[in-house]
Structure formats: C-alpha cells, structure tokens
Amino acid sequence: MNDIAWFKELSNKDVNIAGGKGASLGEMYNAGFPIPPGFCVTAGAYKKFLDRTGIWQKIASLLSNLNEEDTTKLQEVANEIQKIIVHTPMPNDIKQAILESYEALDVDEELMKNQQAMELIKSGKDLPLVAVRSSATAEDLPTASFAGQQATYLNIKGGQNVIIAVQKCWASLFTARAIYYRIKNKFDHEKVLISVVVQKMVNSDKSGVMFSVNPVTNNDKEIMIEAGWGLGEAVVSGAINPDQYIVDKDEEKIISVNVRKQDWMYTLDPNLNKTVKKDLPEEKKEARVLTDFEVLELAKLAKKSEEHYKKPQDMEFAIEKNKIYIVQSRPITTLKKQEEKVEVDKSELKDAKVLVKGISASPGVAQGKVKIVKSPEELGKVEKGDILVATMTNPDYVVAMEKSAAIVTDEGGSTSHAAIVGREMGLPVIVGTENATSVLQDNQEVTVDATSGVVYGGLIKIEDHSNVEEEMSNVDVSTVTEIKVIMDLPDYAEKAAATGADGVGLLRGEFINLGSKVHPSYLIKTGRKDEFINNLFENLVKIASAFKDKPVWYRTLDAPTDEFRQLEGGEDEPEEDNPMLGWRSIRRSLDDVELFKAEFEAIKKAHDAGYTNIGVMIPLVTHVEQVVKAKDILREVGLEPQEEIDFGIMVETPAAVQIIEDLCNVGIDFVSFGTNDLTQFTLALDRNSAKVQKWYDEMHPAVLKEIKHVIKVCRKFGVETSICGQAGSKPEMAEFLVKAGIDSISANPDAVKRIRQVVAKAEKKLLLSVARKDLEF
C-alpha cells in the first residue's frame, strides 16, 4: 500500500486505505461533486509508522487489562499513548511523501512539470492553507459512527506543520473517549487504523451541514440545511444556533426558513494563519445566512449525493466567494421513516367546533363516543373504542384506559397518571382541560387531536396512514449513554423490551402492588402476606425475563395516603392536607417495616429464581439514616446491598442534592433523578395542578444546576447516574444530560428510539466540540 493516495485515486471501496472520510471524499471527487482538492496519508502509512518505530508493543502493553471505567487511569494511559505517537520521529520516506504531496497540492499537472514554478512553491511562497483531518477505518461506516472522536486541524500552512498535524491526528486515535468507545463497542484497538485527509482549506464566508433526510422528523421527503457565518466548525460543534432551511425534496421548493441570531463566527486571521473567533458586524447578526439560490443549489447536491450512494447522507458544506464546496459526506447510520401520523383533515377544521382545549400529554388522533367517569364505580361503562373523560385518573382506571381510544382529563399535567400510562399504552392523551367533564356529554361523538391538545365536536374526517414505523436501515443507533425505559404495567413488558432499551430505569411498585384494590398492609395484617409477595414476585419475573441480562430497577412503594385510603382496608389512613409532602415513600416504609420487608422478600425470591438483574431503588430520600436503615432491612431478608443486588436511591428533593456526597459515602451503586418531584419541590408548585402548569419546567436553571452538581459528585465516587422522570423523554433534556455526563436516560417506551437518536447526535456534537482541545502538547 502506498503512503499517499490522491482523491482521484480513491472510491468508497477504499475505506481500508483512506478511512471512511477519505474514501467518501475520493468517491465524490470522482463523481464530479465540488470537492476541494486533497490527498490522504493512508492507513498503511500509519501502520508502517507503528511497525517501523516499534511503538505498538508499548501501546498494546498500556492498553492491556485497562479498566475503562477507571476514568483517572484511562486518561493517564490515553495521554501517555498520545505522547508516544506525537514524539516518535516519523520515518523519512513517509515524511518525504507527505511533504511532496503537500507542496504539489492545488498545482496544475502542467505546472508541476515547470521546475521554476515548483521551486517557487517550495521556497515557501504561495503554500496552501490546508485542513488536516483524521479518517479512521471504522469511522462513518453504516455499522458504527466514530465521527468526531479523532482530531481536525484547520488553516495549517507549511510542510513541517502538516507533518506535526498528521502525527497529532494519528495520536487522536487514542484519546480517552476513543479508547472508551472502542472497548464499549468491542472494537479491537489494533484493527482500527487511521488515515489522515489533507485538503485545501476553504476560507468560507458561510458554511454548515445538510441532511438528505430530515433528521428531526425522519421525513425522507424533506432536506434539512443548517448554516452559519464563517467556518463550519461553529455549526458542526453546536457552538451556535444556525439558520435552518427545509426543502421539499421532490418539488425542490423551500418549505420553511428559520433565521436565528448569530453573534460571532470562526474565521481565518490572515496575519496569524490560524482560526480565530470574531464578532459579527451588527447587520449580519440577525441576517439570513443563505440565499434562496444557495439553499436550492445545496438541496440539489444533497439529492445527488443520496442518489449516488443510494442511502441518506449527512454532509458538510462551505461557500467561499459564492462558490459551493462539499467538504464531507457520510451515511446517516440509522434512520427511521417518519411515523406517519393520523392527521385531522385541516380542510374541515374551519367548520369544526372546538369543545375543549388542554395540554398535549401523548400525541395522536382518535375519535369515538365520550364516556365520563367520575369515580372508579363508573369504569364499567367504558367500552372498546370510547373516549375516556375524567377529572383525573389513578391506578384503578388502567383497565378502562386499555379499552379507550383516547383519554381526556380536567386536571393534571404532562407527568400525571393519565399522561404517564397513556404514553406507555400509546394512546392519545389530553390533560389539564379544566372543564372536559362539564362541557362534554356521555355518548357524544368527538374527535380528539391530542397532538394539538384540542377536542372537536363530531367525527371529523381522518386520513389514516400506517402507524407502523418502517425501517430504513437494519442498523440500530449506538450510544455510549444507555437508554432505558420507564415501566408500570407488566403486561406491556415485551412491548417495552422490543424497543431495544438497555433495561428498565424505573419500575414503579404502585401499579403492581395496588392493582388488587386491597391495601398491602391490610393483606399482611390479615395473614395474607404470601399473597402480596407472590403477586409482586410473578410480576417482577414477567418484566425481568422480558429484559433478560439487562438491569431492572424496582422502586419501592411511593403512593401517598389519599391513594391508599381508597383501597380495601385503607379506612385508617390519615387525612393529610398535602399528601405529596406527607406520609409516603421511604418515610412510610421505615414506619411500616413489615410491608417494606415484604417487598424485599419478593425481590429475594426473584433473585433465588435466577432473576438477579433486578435492583432496588429507594424513593424520596432526604436523610442519610434512611438509606442506612433500608440497607439493614435488605440484609435481614438475605440480600447484601452492592454485593448481591444493585442498590440505589432516587434524587428527587433539594435535600438529597445538598447531601449527595454523604449519601455516596454511605454506599450506593446508583442514583436516579426523579425530575417530576425534583422540579415540583424545587419550584414549589403542584405538578398535578393545571393552573400552574405554565410554571412547571424541568429545564429551569435551578433544576439543571441540581442535576449537574449530583452528576459531578457521583462521578467522583464511581456512582452510576440516571434519570427516570418524564423529562428524560424530552430531546432538550436528553441533550443537556449527555453534556453533563449522565450514564443512562430512562424514557417512555414510545420515546426510546427518538431519544436514542437525540443522544447519539448529542454525543457526536460533544465529541466534535472537544476534539480541538484534546491534543495540545
């Protein structure tokens, strides 16, 4: 294998020579795309460098038996390997090949024959500025995305600087995050080689990324383009909010334009020959970046690229002096077609009567007859396909909810019972209407548009497409951050497991233990303890077997007194002014030890049956002694916390946030953020009150600061961090959590794939933003 391969010599079949990025550039260059000229220092040259210098033995020794979870050791090993690669002299023949190719870059073949012209170039005059980019042989492939894990160096000028940049790119194959990623995804270090792309810089006036399929909606009929002023790193790394342009792929028409303010840009400083951050002039800060002509020309290139590769493409572009260049194109590793939604025929809405409006808690559209349920005694009147309307739902309503086509409630927010269960069942749900039970009438025919939060009178025409999600790729998105599910209903375990989730991050005990409508403590007092244990055991096994070899975190009972009071044997429950702040969760469990112990006995029985993937999670912790006592009770039933069973706590109070270091010192395996309660208690509002929903915000700075602090402390103690509140199903929260360094995110079953895509994109952005800072020797 030669040490150098020019773009004109490469095709997409040459990944083993030029890596994913280099092979793609060669393919596009030869297909006539506007690619800036360049060449690749081949993977063979890198392998030759390792073999000739003899440094692979040192590298392999450092990687041997490395515990990738020991972050301090991982970083030490990564730094040592990078220093070895950067400071080991490059063999002369490889160095000479690179220098000659660089000096000949962007030179006409006829000019190369002119000795005088070549001497002028070699004397240092007119040497081109280049981008030096890594191109791993496992990067940007349909089965793996290593993008952003290796380095990129912009505005490099001069042969010796190019040599240094090439070696830094080689070294970047061994950053801590790249080593960690390979170990986690079972890639052999020795088999992942690296090529380096050396390409003439485009000093772009504007630049960005584009997707031949809309990655937000997964609509393959749309092209999305994001653009910003200056060099593309600001857009690619996520440092700015770029303009967004959506183009109809078939019609080649601009559908939407979203212009966003940009205060600064990256650009070339001609005096320093380096990239600098520069404030934009006032007239450009809020100006549209791309013209209609540029948008449509880019869209044509996106279509051409997708047609050429026969699969959706993710591309980077640059525009210099009105000329468009494509600087990178790679496949979108996994893409689902947009789930074609059941949509209301908009032409009929002008004549449709809006009956009630509320909060969209679970999207979708349904139509049917209204059945108003004012108490559990009226649940029997709900038949298959009816619209269940209630003041608010509770666990007693689940049987009726399963029959319903949609759910509408007077009260509640996006974290209410109706919202949570509706999402799990995949039903359209509107909550917080305030007046649905008084405005709607039994047996009245309505159309529920839960996507918009509106109930219309009558059966409006519905265009019903397939609701089945169609695969565009057989390859699943891979993320380092684990994506788990929130579970309540054991009968839906197989469906939840089919999402590909990495486990159950929250299994609520209430839906299982209160479903019999008999107070659990009453069962124990009347000699029916085995009935309680066997019911919990059977349901735990049903879920644990569906998620075989994946963790299932069971949260002990957390129901407030008003829910217990409605059960048989619950007449002695205390009357509380505010049950959410009353006798519930771990506070109740430590008072009612026999019930607490019965939960643990069911878990012990499941472990004895081989279902050791079940862990236990203690809710609403506010004191260290609560955790100590819970661990003691767990030991009494024969399970040693942290040795025989995963033991963790919920972080859902400001108190737990403030004492998190003390809680870690007591000994826990994991913490999980209960953002529903954490937001409620931090912002001092009732999350089930429709009146204050506009103030309920899991993304409030105070909540985010709490989460970030806990993750930082837990990382120090080696305690796993997760989230199991409803906020985990929101893309903006998922992106924040990835940046904060969380280990896993739990989402509703219907959101698992979407959140995994969001996390994959966030991880890639994070890697790209760190890449420039990772190698500074």
mmCIF file of C-alpha atoms in Angstrom, residues 342-673:
data_model
loop_
_atom_site.group_PDB
_atom_site.id
_atom_site.type_symbol
_atom_site.label_atom_id
_atom_site.label_comp_id
_atom_site.label_asym_id
_atom_site.label_seq_id
_atom_site.Cartn_x
_atom_site.Cartn_y
_atom_site.Cartn_z
ATOM 1 C CA VAL A 342 -53.111 10.087 11.868
ATOM 2 C CA GLU A 343 -53.905 13.670 10.951
ATOM 3 C CA VAL A 344 -57.057 15.670 11.078
ATOM 4 C CA ASP A 345 -58.187 16.822 7.658
ATOM 5 C CA LYS A 346 -57.364 20.544 8.000
ATOM 6 C CA SER A 347 -59.913 21.485 5.353
ATOM 7 C CA GLU A 348 -62.703 20.534 7.745
ATOM 8 C CA LEU A 349 -61.359 22.434 10.746
ATOM 9 C CA LYS A 350 -62.836 25.747 9.650
ATOM 10 C CA ASP A 351 -66.305 24.302 10.242
ATOM 11 C CA ALA A 352 -65.366 22.178 13.258
ATOM 12 C CA LYS A 353 -66.409 23.266 16.745
ATOM 13 C CA VAL A 354 -63.689 23.292 19.391
ATOM 14 C CA LEU A 355 -65.239 21.878 22.558
ATOM 15 C CA VAL A 356 -62.284 21.894 24.972
ATOM 16 C CA LYS A 357 -58.560 22.588 24.940
ATOM 17 C CA GLY A 358 -55.810 21.208 27.152
ATOM 18 C CA ILE A 359 -52.224 20.084 27.357
ATOM 19 C CA SER A 360 -50.917 17.551 24.855
ATOM 20 C CA ALA A 361 -49.552 14.747 27.043
ATOM 21 C CA SER A 362 -49.357 11.934 24.480
ATOM 22 C CA PRO A 363 -49.729 12.762 20.764
ATOM 23 C CA GLY A 364 -52.110 11.195 18.304
ATOM 24 C CA VAL A 365 -55.667 11.470 16.975
ATOM 25 C CA ALA A 366 -58.730 9.374 17.772
ATOM 26 C CA GLN A 367 -62.500 9.604 17.534
ATOM 27 C CA GLY A 368 -65.317 7.921 19.393
ATOM 28 C CA LYS A 369 -68.074 8.288 21.964
ATOM 29 C CA VAL A 370 -67.412 10.146 25.199
ATOM 30 C CA LYS A 371 -67.692 8.198 28.455
ATOM 31 C CA ILE A 372 -67.419 10.435 31.518
ATOM 32 C CA VAL A 373 -66.100 8.578 34.548
ATOM 33 C CA LYS A 374 -66.479 10.396 37.869
ATOM 34 C CA SER A 375 -65.431 7.523 40.133
ATOM 35 C CA PRO A 376 -63.976 4.000 39.847
ATOM 36 C CA GLU A 377 -67.521 2.614 40.236
ATOM 37 C CA GLU A 378 -68.374 4.021 36.771
ATOM 38 C CA LEU A 379 -65.445 2.382 34.938
ATOM 39 C CA GLY A 380 -67.679 -0.430 33.684
ATOM 40 C CA LYS A 381 -69.449 1.866 31.231
ATOM 41 C CA VAL A 382 -66.266 2.359 29.159
ATOM 42 C CA GLU A 383 -66.297 0.100 26.103
ATOM 43 C CA LYS A 384 -63.717 -0.623 23.449
ATOM 44 C CA GLY A 385 -63.011 2.497 21.347
ATOM 45 C CA ASP A 386 -64.629 5.010 23.707
ATOM 46 C CA ILE A 387 -63.079 8.331 24.696
ATOM 47 C CA LEU A 388 -62.423 8.155 28.438
ATOM 48 C CA VAL A 389 -63.094 11.531 30.089
ATOM 49 C CA ALA A 390 -62.356 12.006 33.791
ATOM 50 C CA THR A 391 -61.399 14.630 36.344
ATOM 51 C CA MET A 392 -58.136 12.737 36.813
ATOM 52 C CA THR A 393 -57.146 9.089 36.530
ATOM 53 C CA ASN A 394 -55.459 6.803 39.070
ATOM 54 C CA PRO A 395 -54.279 3.169 39.000
ATOM 55 C CA ASP A 396 -57.872 1.936 39.290
ATOM 56 C CA TYR A 397 -58.564 3.343 35.831
ATOM 57 C CA VAL A 398 -55.976 1.228 33.977
ATOM 58 C CA VAL A 399 -58.426 -1.488 32.861
ATOM 59 C CA ALA A 400 -60.727 1.122 31.332
ATOM 60 C CA MET A 401 -57.802 3.020 29.834
ATOM 61 C CA GLU A 402 -56.753 -0.107 27.973
ATOM 62 C CA LYS A 403 -60.160 -0.179 26.260
ATOM 63 C CA SER A 404 -60.136 3.524 25.383
ATOM 64 C CA ALA A 405 -59.242 5.132 22.071
ATOM 65 C CA ALA A 406 -58.101 8.307 23.846
ATOM 66 C CA ILE A 407 -58.077 9.954 27.285
ATOM 67 C CA VAL A 408 -59.123 13.478 28.264
ATOM 68 C CA THR A 409 -58.878 14.835 31.840
ATOM 69 C CA ASP A 410 -59.828 18.040 33.654
ATOM 70 C CA GLU A 411 -56.715 18.106 35.798
ATOM 71 C CA GLY A 412 -53.103 17.051 35.648
ATOM 72 C CA GLY A 413 -50.033 17.913 33.670
ATOM 73 C CA SER A 414 -47.537 16.104 31.498
ATOM 74 C CA THR A 415 -46.399 13.990 34.468
ATOM 75 C CA SER A 416 -49.853 12.980 35.719
ATOM 76 C CA HIS A 417 -51.052 9.389 35.881
ATOM 77 C CA ALA A 418 -53.105 9.700 32.692
ATOM 78 C CA ALA A 419 -50.151 11.149 30.812
ATOM 79 C CA ILE A 420 -47.677 8.526 32.015
ATOM 80 C CA VAL A 421 -49.880 5.491 31.417
ATOM 81 C CA GLY A 422 -51.293 6.874 28.176
ATOM 82 C CA ARG A 423 -47.813 7.260 26.728
ATOM 83 C CA GLU A 424 -46.922 3.745 27.793
ATOM 84 C CA MET A 425 -50.038 2.397 26.100
ATOM 85 C CA GLY A 426 -49.528 4.600 23.038
ATOM 86 C CA LEU A 427 -52.876 6.369 23.466
ATOM 87 C CA PRO A 428 -53.646 9.990 22.563
ATOM 88 C CA VAL A 429 -53.964 11.926 25.839
ATOM 89 C CA ILE A 430 -55.040 15.497 26.636
ATOM 90 C CA VAL A 431 -54.780 16.657 30.255
ATOM 91 C CA GLY A 432 -55.479 19.848 32.165
ATOM 92 C CA THR A 433 -58.563 20.908 30.190
ATOM 93 C CA GLU A 434 -60.196 22.145 33.447
ATOM 94 C CA ASN A 435 -63.726 21.631 32.075
ATOM 95 C CA ALA A 436 -63.909 18.460 29.956
ATOM 96 C CA THR A 437 -66.198 16.607 32.389
ATOM 97 C CA SER A 438 -68.646 19.535 32.483
ATOM 98 C CA VAL A 439 -68.596 20.514 28.789
ATOM 99 C CA LEU A 440 -68.593 17.067 27.172
ATOM 100 C CA GLN A 441 -71.611 14.759 27.375
ATOM 101 C CA ASP A 442 -71.885 10.991 27.692
ATOM 102 C CA ASN A 443 -72.114 9.257 24.283
ATOM 103 C CA GLN A 444 -71.297 12.495 22.447
ATOM 104 C CA GLU A 445 -69.216 11.809 19.326
ATOM 105 C CA VAL A 446 -65.929 13.713 19.288
ATOM 106 C CA THR A 447 -62.545 13.845 17.567
ATOM 107 C CA VAL A 448 -59.546 14.083 19.883
ATOM 108 C CA ASP A 449 -56.477 15.758 18.375
ATOM 109 C CA ALA A 450 -54.027 15.143 21.229
ATOM 110 C CA THR A 451 -51.107 16.376 19.155
ATOM 111 C CA SER A 452 -52.636 19.863 19.320
ATOM 112 C CA GLY A 453 -54.439 19.438 22.638
ATOM 113 C CA VAL A 454 -57.905 20.023 21.140
ATOM 114 C CA VAL A 455 -61.218 18.119 21.255
ATOM 115 C CA TYR A 456 -63.585 18.795 18.334
ATOM 116 C CA GLY A 457 -67.289 18.098 18.159
ATOM 117 C CA GLY A 458 -68.320 15.352 15.741
ATOM 118 C CA LEU A 459 -66.396 12.759 13.765
ATOM 119 C CA ILE A 460 -64.100 14.815 11.573
ATOM 120 C CA LYS A 461 -62.636 13.025 8.586
ATOM 121 C CA ILE A 462 -59.323 11.392 9.409
ATOM 122 C CA GLU A 463 -56.707 10.412 6.895
ATOM 123 C CA ASP A 464 -55.398 7.210 8.451
ATOM 124 C CA HIS A 465 -51.960 6.173 7.242
ATOM 125 C CA SER A 466 -49.919 3.299 8.613
ATOM 126 C CA ASN A 467 -48.816 3.854 12.195
ATOM 127 C CA VAL A 468 -46.124 1.258 11.823
ATOM 128 C CA GLU A 469 -42.571 2.571 11.970
ATOM 129 C CA GLU A 470 -40.784 1.433 8.828
ATOM 130 C CA GLU A 471 -37.072 0.659 8.955
ATOM 131 C CA MET A 472 -34.837 2.485 6.521
ATOM 132 C CA SER A 473 -31.819 0.681 7.946
ATOM 133 C CA ASN A 474 -31.286 -2.616 9.699
ATOM 134 C CA VAL A 475 -28.658 -0.985 11.878
ATOM 135 C CA ASP A 476 -29.529 0.440 15.306
ATOM 136 C CA VAL A 477 -28.125 3.681 16.633
ATOM 137 C CA SER A 478 -25.269 3.049 19.022
ATOM 138 C CA THR A 479 -24.820 5.264 22.076
ATOM 139 C CA VAL A 480 -22.401 5.190 24.969
ATOM 140 C CA THR A 481 -25.161 6.639 27.166
ATOM 141 C CA GLU A 482 -27.624 3.832 27.918
ATOM 142 C CA ILE A 483 -31.279 4.378 27.023
ATOM 143 C CA LYS A 484 -33.710 2.607 29.352
ATOM 144 C CA VAL A 485 -37.489 2.568 29.746
ATOM 145 C CA ILE A 486 -39.925 3.614 32.437
ATOM 146 C CA MET A 487 -42.273 0.716 33.235
ATOM 147 C CA ASP A 488 -45.517 0.460 35.160
ATOM 148 C CA LEU A 489 -47.526 -2.317 33.567
ATOM 149 C CA PRO A 490 -46.021 -5.851 33.471
ATOM 150 C CA ASP A 491 -48.309 -6.872 30.597
ATOM 151 C CA TYR A 492 -46.514 -4.310 28.416
ATOM 152 C CA ALA A 493 -43.032 -5.609 29.268
ATOM 153 C CA GLU A 494 -42.470 -7.466 25.990
ATOM 154 C CA LYS A 495 -43.563 -4.419 24.014
ATOM 155 C CA ALA A 496 -41.237 -2.190 26.028
ATOM 156 C CA ALA A 497 -38.325 -4.612 25.627
ATOM 157 C CA ALA A 498 -38.906 -4.682 21.861
ATOM 158 C CA THR A 499 -37.853 -1.026 21.702
ATOM 159 C CA GLY A 500 -34.259 -2.181 22.199
ATOM 160 C CA ALA A 501 -33.986 -0.382 25.539
ATOM 161 C CA ASP A 502 -30.931 -1.098 27.678
ATOM 162 C CA GLY A 503 -33.023 -2.010 30.700
ATOM 163 C CA VAL A 504 -35.722 -0.603 32.982
ATOM 164 C CA GLY A 505 -34.603 2.575 34.713
ATOM 165 C CA LEU A 506 -37.793 2.850 36.748
ATOM 166 C CA LEU A 507 -40.270 0.118 37.622
ATOM 167 C CA ARG A 508 -42.923 1.705 39.806
ATOM 168 C CA GLY A 509 -44.245 -0.550 42.581
ATOM 169 C CA GLU A 510 -47.631 1.147 42.889
ATOM 170 C CA PHE A 511 -49.215 -0.204 39.699
ATOM 171 C CA ILE A 512 -48.352 -3.788 40.664
ATOM 172 C CA ASN A 513 -48.982 -3.658 44.403
ATOM 173 C CA LEU A 514 -52.131 -1.545 44.492
ATOM 174 C CA GLY A 515 -53.806 -3.142 41.476
ATOM 175 C CA SER A 516 -55.688 -5.672 43.576
ATOM 176 C CA LYS A 517 -57.514 -2.748 45.272
ATOM 177 C CA VAL A 518 -56.612 -4.255 48.665
ATOM 178 C CA HIS A 519 -54.317 -2.304 50.986
ATOM 179 C CA PRO A 520 -50.965 -4.183 51.108
ATOM 180 C CA SER A 521 -50.597 -3.632 54.862
ATOM 181 C CA TYR A 522 -54.121 -4.978 55.339
ATOM 182 C CA LEU A 523 -53.105 -8.143 53.463
ATOM 183 C CA ILE A 524 -50.175 -8.635 55.812
ATOM 184 C CA LYS A 525 -52.195 -7.935 58.972
ATOM 185 C CA THR A 526 -54.864 -10.455 57.916
ATOM 186 C CA GLY A 527 -52.368 -13.252 57.297
ATOM 187 C CA ARG A 528 -52.191 -12.860 53.505
ATOM 188 C CA LYS A 529 -48.566 -11.784 53.275
ATOM 189 C CA ASP A 530 -47.741 -14.616 50.842
ATOM 190 C CA GLU A 531 -50.460 -13.321 48.503
ATOM 191 C CA PHE A 532 -48.724 -9.938 48.357
ATOM 192 C CA ILE A 533 -45.242 -11.452 47.919
ATOM 193 C CA ASN A 534 -46.313 -13.910 45.206
ATOM 194 C CA ASN A 535 -48.121 -11.223 43.213
ATOM 195 C CA LEU A 536 -45.094 -8.941 43.288
ATOM 196 C CA PHE A 537 -42.742 -11.849 42.539
ATOM 197 C CA GLU A 538 -44.740 -13.005 39.489
ATOM 198 C CA ASN A 539 -44.870 -9.515 38.021
ATOM 199 C CA LEU A 540 -41.193 -8.857 38.696
ATOM 200 C CA VAL A 541 -40.308 -12.084 36.892
ATOM 201 C CA LYS A 542 -42.528 -11.159 33.952
ATOM 202 C CA ILE A 543 -40.597 -7.902 33.481
ATOM 203 C CA ALA A 544 -37.129 -9.240 34.359
ATOM 204 C CA SER A 545 -37.464 -12.096 31.870
ATOM 205 C CA ALA A 546 -38.502 -9.685 29.099
ATOM 206 C CA PHE A 547 -35.335 -7.692 29.847
ATOM 207 C CA LYS A 548 -33.062 -10.702 30.296
ATOM 208 C CA ASP A 549 -29.495 -9.759 31.292
ATOM 209 C CA LYS A 550 -30.461 -6.066 31.426
ATOM 210 C CA PRO A 551 -30.954 -4.145 34.683
ATOM 211 C CA VAL A 552 -34.458 -3.670 36.070
ATOM 212 C CA TRP A 553 -34.605 -1.096 38.880
ATOM 213 C CA TYR A 554 -37.644 -1.591 41.115
ATOM 214 C CA ARG A 555 -38.717 1.473 43.078
ATOM 215 C CA THR A 556 -40.283 0.604 46.431
ATOM 216 C CA LEU A 557 -43.790 1.836 47.232
ATOM 217 C CA ASP A 558 -44.265 5.578 46.824
ATOM 218 C CA ALA A 559 -48.043 6.130 46.902
ATOM 219 C CA PRO A 560 -49.464 8.995 49.014
ATOM 220 C CA THR A 561 -52.049 8.369 51.737
ATOM 221 C CA ASP A 562 -55.025 9.524 49.636
ATOM 222 C CA GLU A 563 -54.381 6.673 47.176
ATOM 223 C CA PHE A 564 -54.024 4.089 49.969
ATOM 224 C CA ARG A 565 -57.237 5.334 51.575
ATOM 225 C CA GLN A 566 -59.292 4.251 48.546
ATOM 226 C CA LEU A 567 -58.245 0.620 48.951
ATOM 227 C CA GLU A 568 -59.968 -2.119 50.921
ATOM 228 C CA GLY A 569 -58.548 -1.902 54.453
ATOM 229 C CA GLY A 570 -57.426 1.706 53.945
ATOM 230 C CA GLU A 571 -60.023 3.383 56.125
ATOM 231 C CA ASP A 572 -57.439 4.080 58.838
ATOM 232 C CA GLU A 573 -55.192 6.077 56.543
ATOM 233 C CA PRO A 574 -54.530 9.552 57.974
ATOM 234 C CA GLU A 575 -56.196 12.606 56.410
ATOM 235 C CA GLU A 576 -53.440 14.903 55.158
ATOM 236 C CA ASP A 577 -53.706 18.440 53.800
ATOM 237 C CA ASN A 578 -50.900 17.776 51.320
ATOM 238 C CA PRO A 579 -50.315 14.051 50.749
ATOM 239 C CA MET A 580 -47.430 14.680 48.319
ATOM 240 C CA LEU A 581 -45.472 16.158 51.230
ATOM 241 C CA GLY A 582 -46.830 13.678 53.780
ATOM 242 C CA TRP A 583 -46.503 10.064 54.863
ATOM 243 C CA ARG A 584 -45.180 8.457 51.701
ATOM 244 C CA SER A 585 -42.111 6.764 50.182
ATOM 245 C CA ILE A 586 -39.179 5.815 52.406
ATOM 246 C CA ARG A 587 -40.711 7.736 55.333
ATOM 247 C CA ARG A 588 -43.715 5.410 55.309
ATOM 248 C CA SER A 589 -41.669 2.292 54.540
ATOM 249 C CA LEU A 590 -39.457 2.727 57.617
ATOM 250 C CA ASP A 591 -42.596 3.083 59.790
ATOM 251 C CA ASP A 592 -44.348 0.100 58.162
ATOM 252 C CA VAL A 593 -41.332 -2.225 58.224
ATOM 253 C CA GLU A 594 -43.315 -5.435 57.609
ATOM 254 C CA LEU A 595 -44.605 -4.127 54.290
ATOM 255 C CA PHE A 596 -41.158 -2.803 53.351
ATOM 256 C CA LYS A 597 -39.625 -6.176 54.196
ATOM 257 C CA ALA A 598 -42.312 -7.994 52.172
ATOM 258 C CA GLU A 599 -41.261 -6.041 49.059
ATOM 259 C CA PHE A 600 -37.660 -7.095 49.647
ATOM 260 C CA GLU A 601 -38.714 -10.720 50.224
ATOM 261 C CA ALA A 602 -40.397 -10.761 46.795
ATOM 262 C CA ILE A 603 -37.200 -9.404 45.232
ATOM 263 C CA LYS A 604 -35.134 -12.024 47.126
ATOM 264 C CA LYS A 605 -37.446 -14.741 45.790
ATOM 265 C CA ALA A 606 -36.913 -13.453 42.242
ATOM 266 C CA HIS A 607 -33.122 -13.418 42.753
ATOM 267 C CA ASP A 608 -33.240 -17.008 44.050
ATOM 268 C CA ALA A 609 -35.130 -17.924 40.864
ATOM 269 C CA GLY A 610 -32.247 -16.549 38.778
ATOM 270 C CA TYR A 611 -33.534 -13.047 38.045
ATOM 271 C CA THR A 612 -30.534 -11.264 39.516
ATOM 272 C CA ASN A 613 -30.916 -8.364 37.087
ATOM 273 C CA ILE A 614 -33.480 -6.839 39.467
ATOM 274 C CA GLY A 615 -32.137 -3.961 41.556
ATOM 275 C CA VAL A 616 -33.830 -1.893 44.241
ATOM 276 C CA MET A 617 -34.311 1.883 44.366
ATOM 277 C CA ILE A 618 -35.404 3.888 47.415
ATOM 278 C CA PRO A 619 -37.668 6.927 46.734
ATOM 279 C CA LEU A 620 -37.830 10.406 48.256
ATOM 280 C CA VAL A 621 -34.614 10.150 50.273
ATOM 281 C CA THR A 622 -33.909 13.189 52.432
ATOM 282 C CA HIS A 623 -31.714 11.771 55.252
ATOM 283 C CA VAL A 624 -28.622 9.570 55.320
ATOM 284 C CA GLU A 625 -30.091 7.369 58.074
ATOM 285 C CA GLN A 626 -32.988 6.444 55.756
ATOM 286 C CA VAL A 627 -30.517 4.787 53.402
ATOM 287 C CA VAL A 628 -28.644 3.080 56.254
ATOM 288 C CA LYS A 629 -31.871 1.603 57.676
ATOM 289 C CA ALA A 630 -33.109 0.486 54.235
ATOM 290 C CA LYS A 631 -29.846 -1.388 53.647
ATOM 291 C CA ASP A 632 -30.130 -3.064 57.064
ATOM 292 C CA ILE A 633 -33.654 -4.301 56.278
ATOM 293 C CA LEU A 634 -32.473 -5.607 52.907
ATOM 294 C CA ARG A 635 -29.746 -7.575 54.711
ATOM 295 C CA GLU A 636 -32.384 -9.077 57.033
ATOM 296 C CA VAL A 637 -34.057 -10.813 54.069
ATOM 297 C CA GLY A 638 -30.713 -12.197 52.877
ATOM 298 C CA LEU A 639 -29.573 -9.710 50.222
ATOM 299 C CA GLU A 640 -26.313 -7.826 50.722
ATOM 300 C CA PRO A 641 -26.602 -4.375 49.124
ATOM 301 C CA GLN A 642 -23.970 -3.590 46.474
ATOM 302 C CA GLU A 643 -22.670 -7.174 46.523
ATOM 303 C CA GLU A 644 -25.683 -9.377 45.787
ATOM 304 C CA ILE A 645 -28.034 -6.713 44.481
ATOM 305 C CA ASP A 646 -27.754 -3.282 42.859
ATOM 306 C CA PHE A 647 -28.863 -0.722 45.425
ATOM 307 C CA GLY A 648 -29.678 2.886 44.617
ATOM 308 C CA ILE A 649 -31.717 5.913 45.584
ATOM 309 C CA MET A 650 -33.960 8.454 43.953
ATOM 310 C CA VAL A 651 -32.721 12.043 43.891
ATOM 311 C CA GLU A 652 -35.967 13.992 43.855
ATOM 312 C CA THR A 653 -35.593 16.519 46.658
ATOM 313 C CA PRO A 654 -33.310 19.518 47.119
ATOM 314 C CA ALA A 655 -32.248 17.853 50.389
ATOM 315 C CA ALA A 656 -30.855 14.828 48.537
ATOM 316 C CA VAL A 657 -28.988 17.163 46.195
ATOM 317 C CA GLN A 658 -27.383 19.011 49.114
ATOM 318 C CA ILE A 659 -26.242 15.833 50.935
ATOM 319 C CA ILE A 660 -25.346 13.760 47.870
ATOM 320 C CA GLU A 661 -21.722 13.374 48.948
ATOM 321 C CA ASP A 662 -22.825 11.967 52.326
ATOM 322 C CA LEU A 663 -25.218 9.575 50.572
ATOM 323 C CA CYS A 664 -22.419 8.332 48.307
ATOM 324 C CA ASN A 665 -20.211 7.759 51.347
ATOM 325 C CA VAL A 666 -22.868 5.508 52.903
ATOM 326 C CA GLY A 667 -22.568 3.189 49.906
ATOM 327 C CA ILE A 668 -24.867 3.181 46.884
ATOM 328 C CA ASP A 669 -24.498 1.747 43.368
ATOM 329 C CA PHE A 670 -26.589 4.315 41.539
ATOM 330 C CA VAL A 671 -28.774 7.382 41.807
ATOM 331 C CA SER A 672 -31.721 8.204 39.604
ATOM 332 C CA PHE A 673 -33.195 11.662 39.191
#
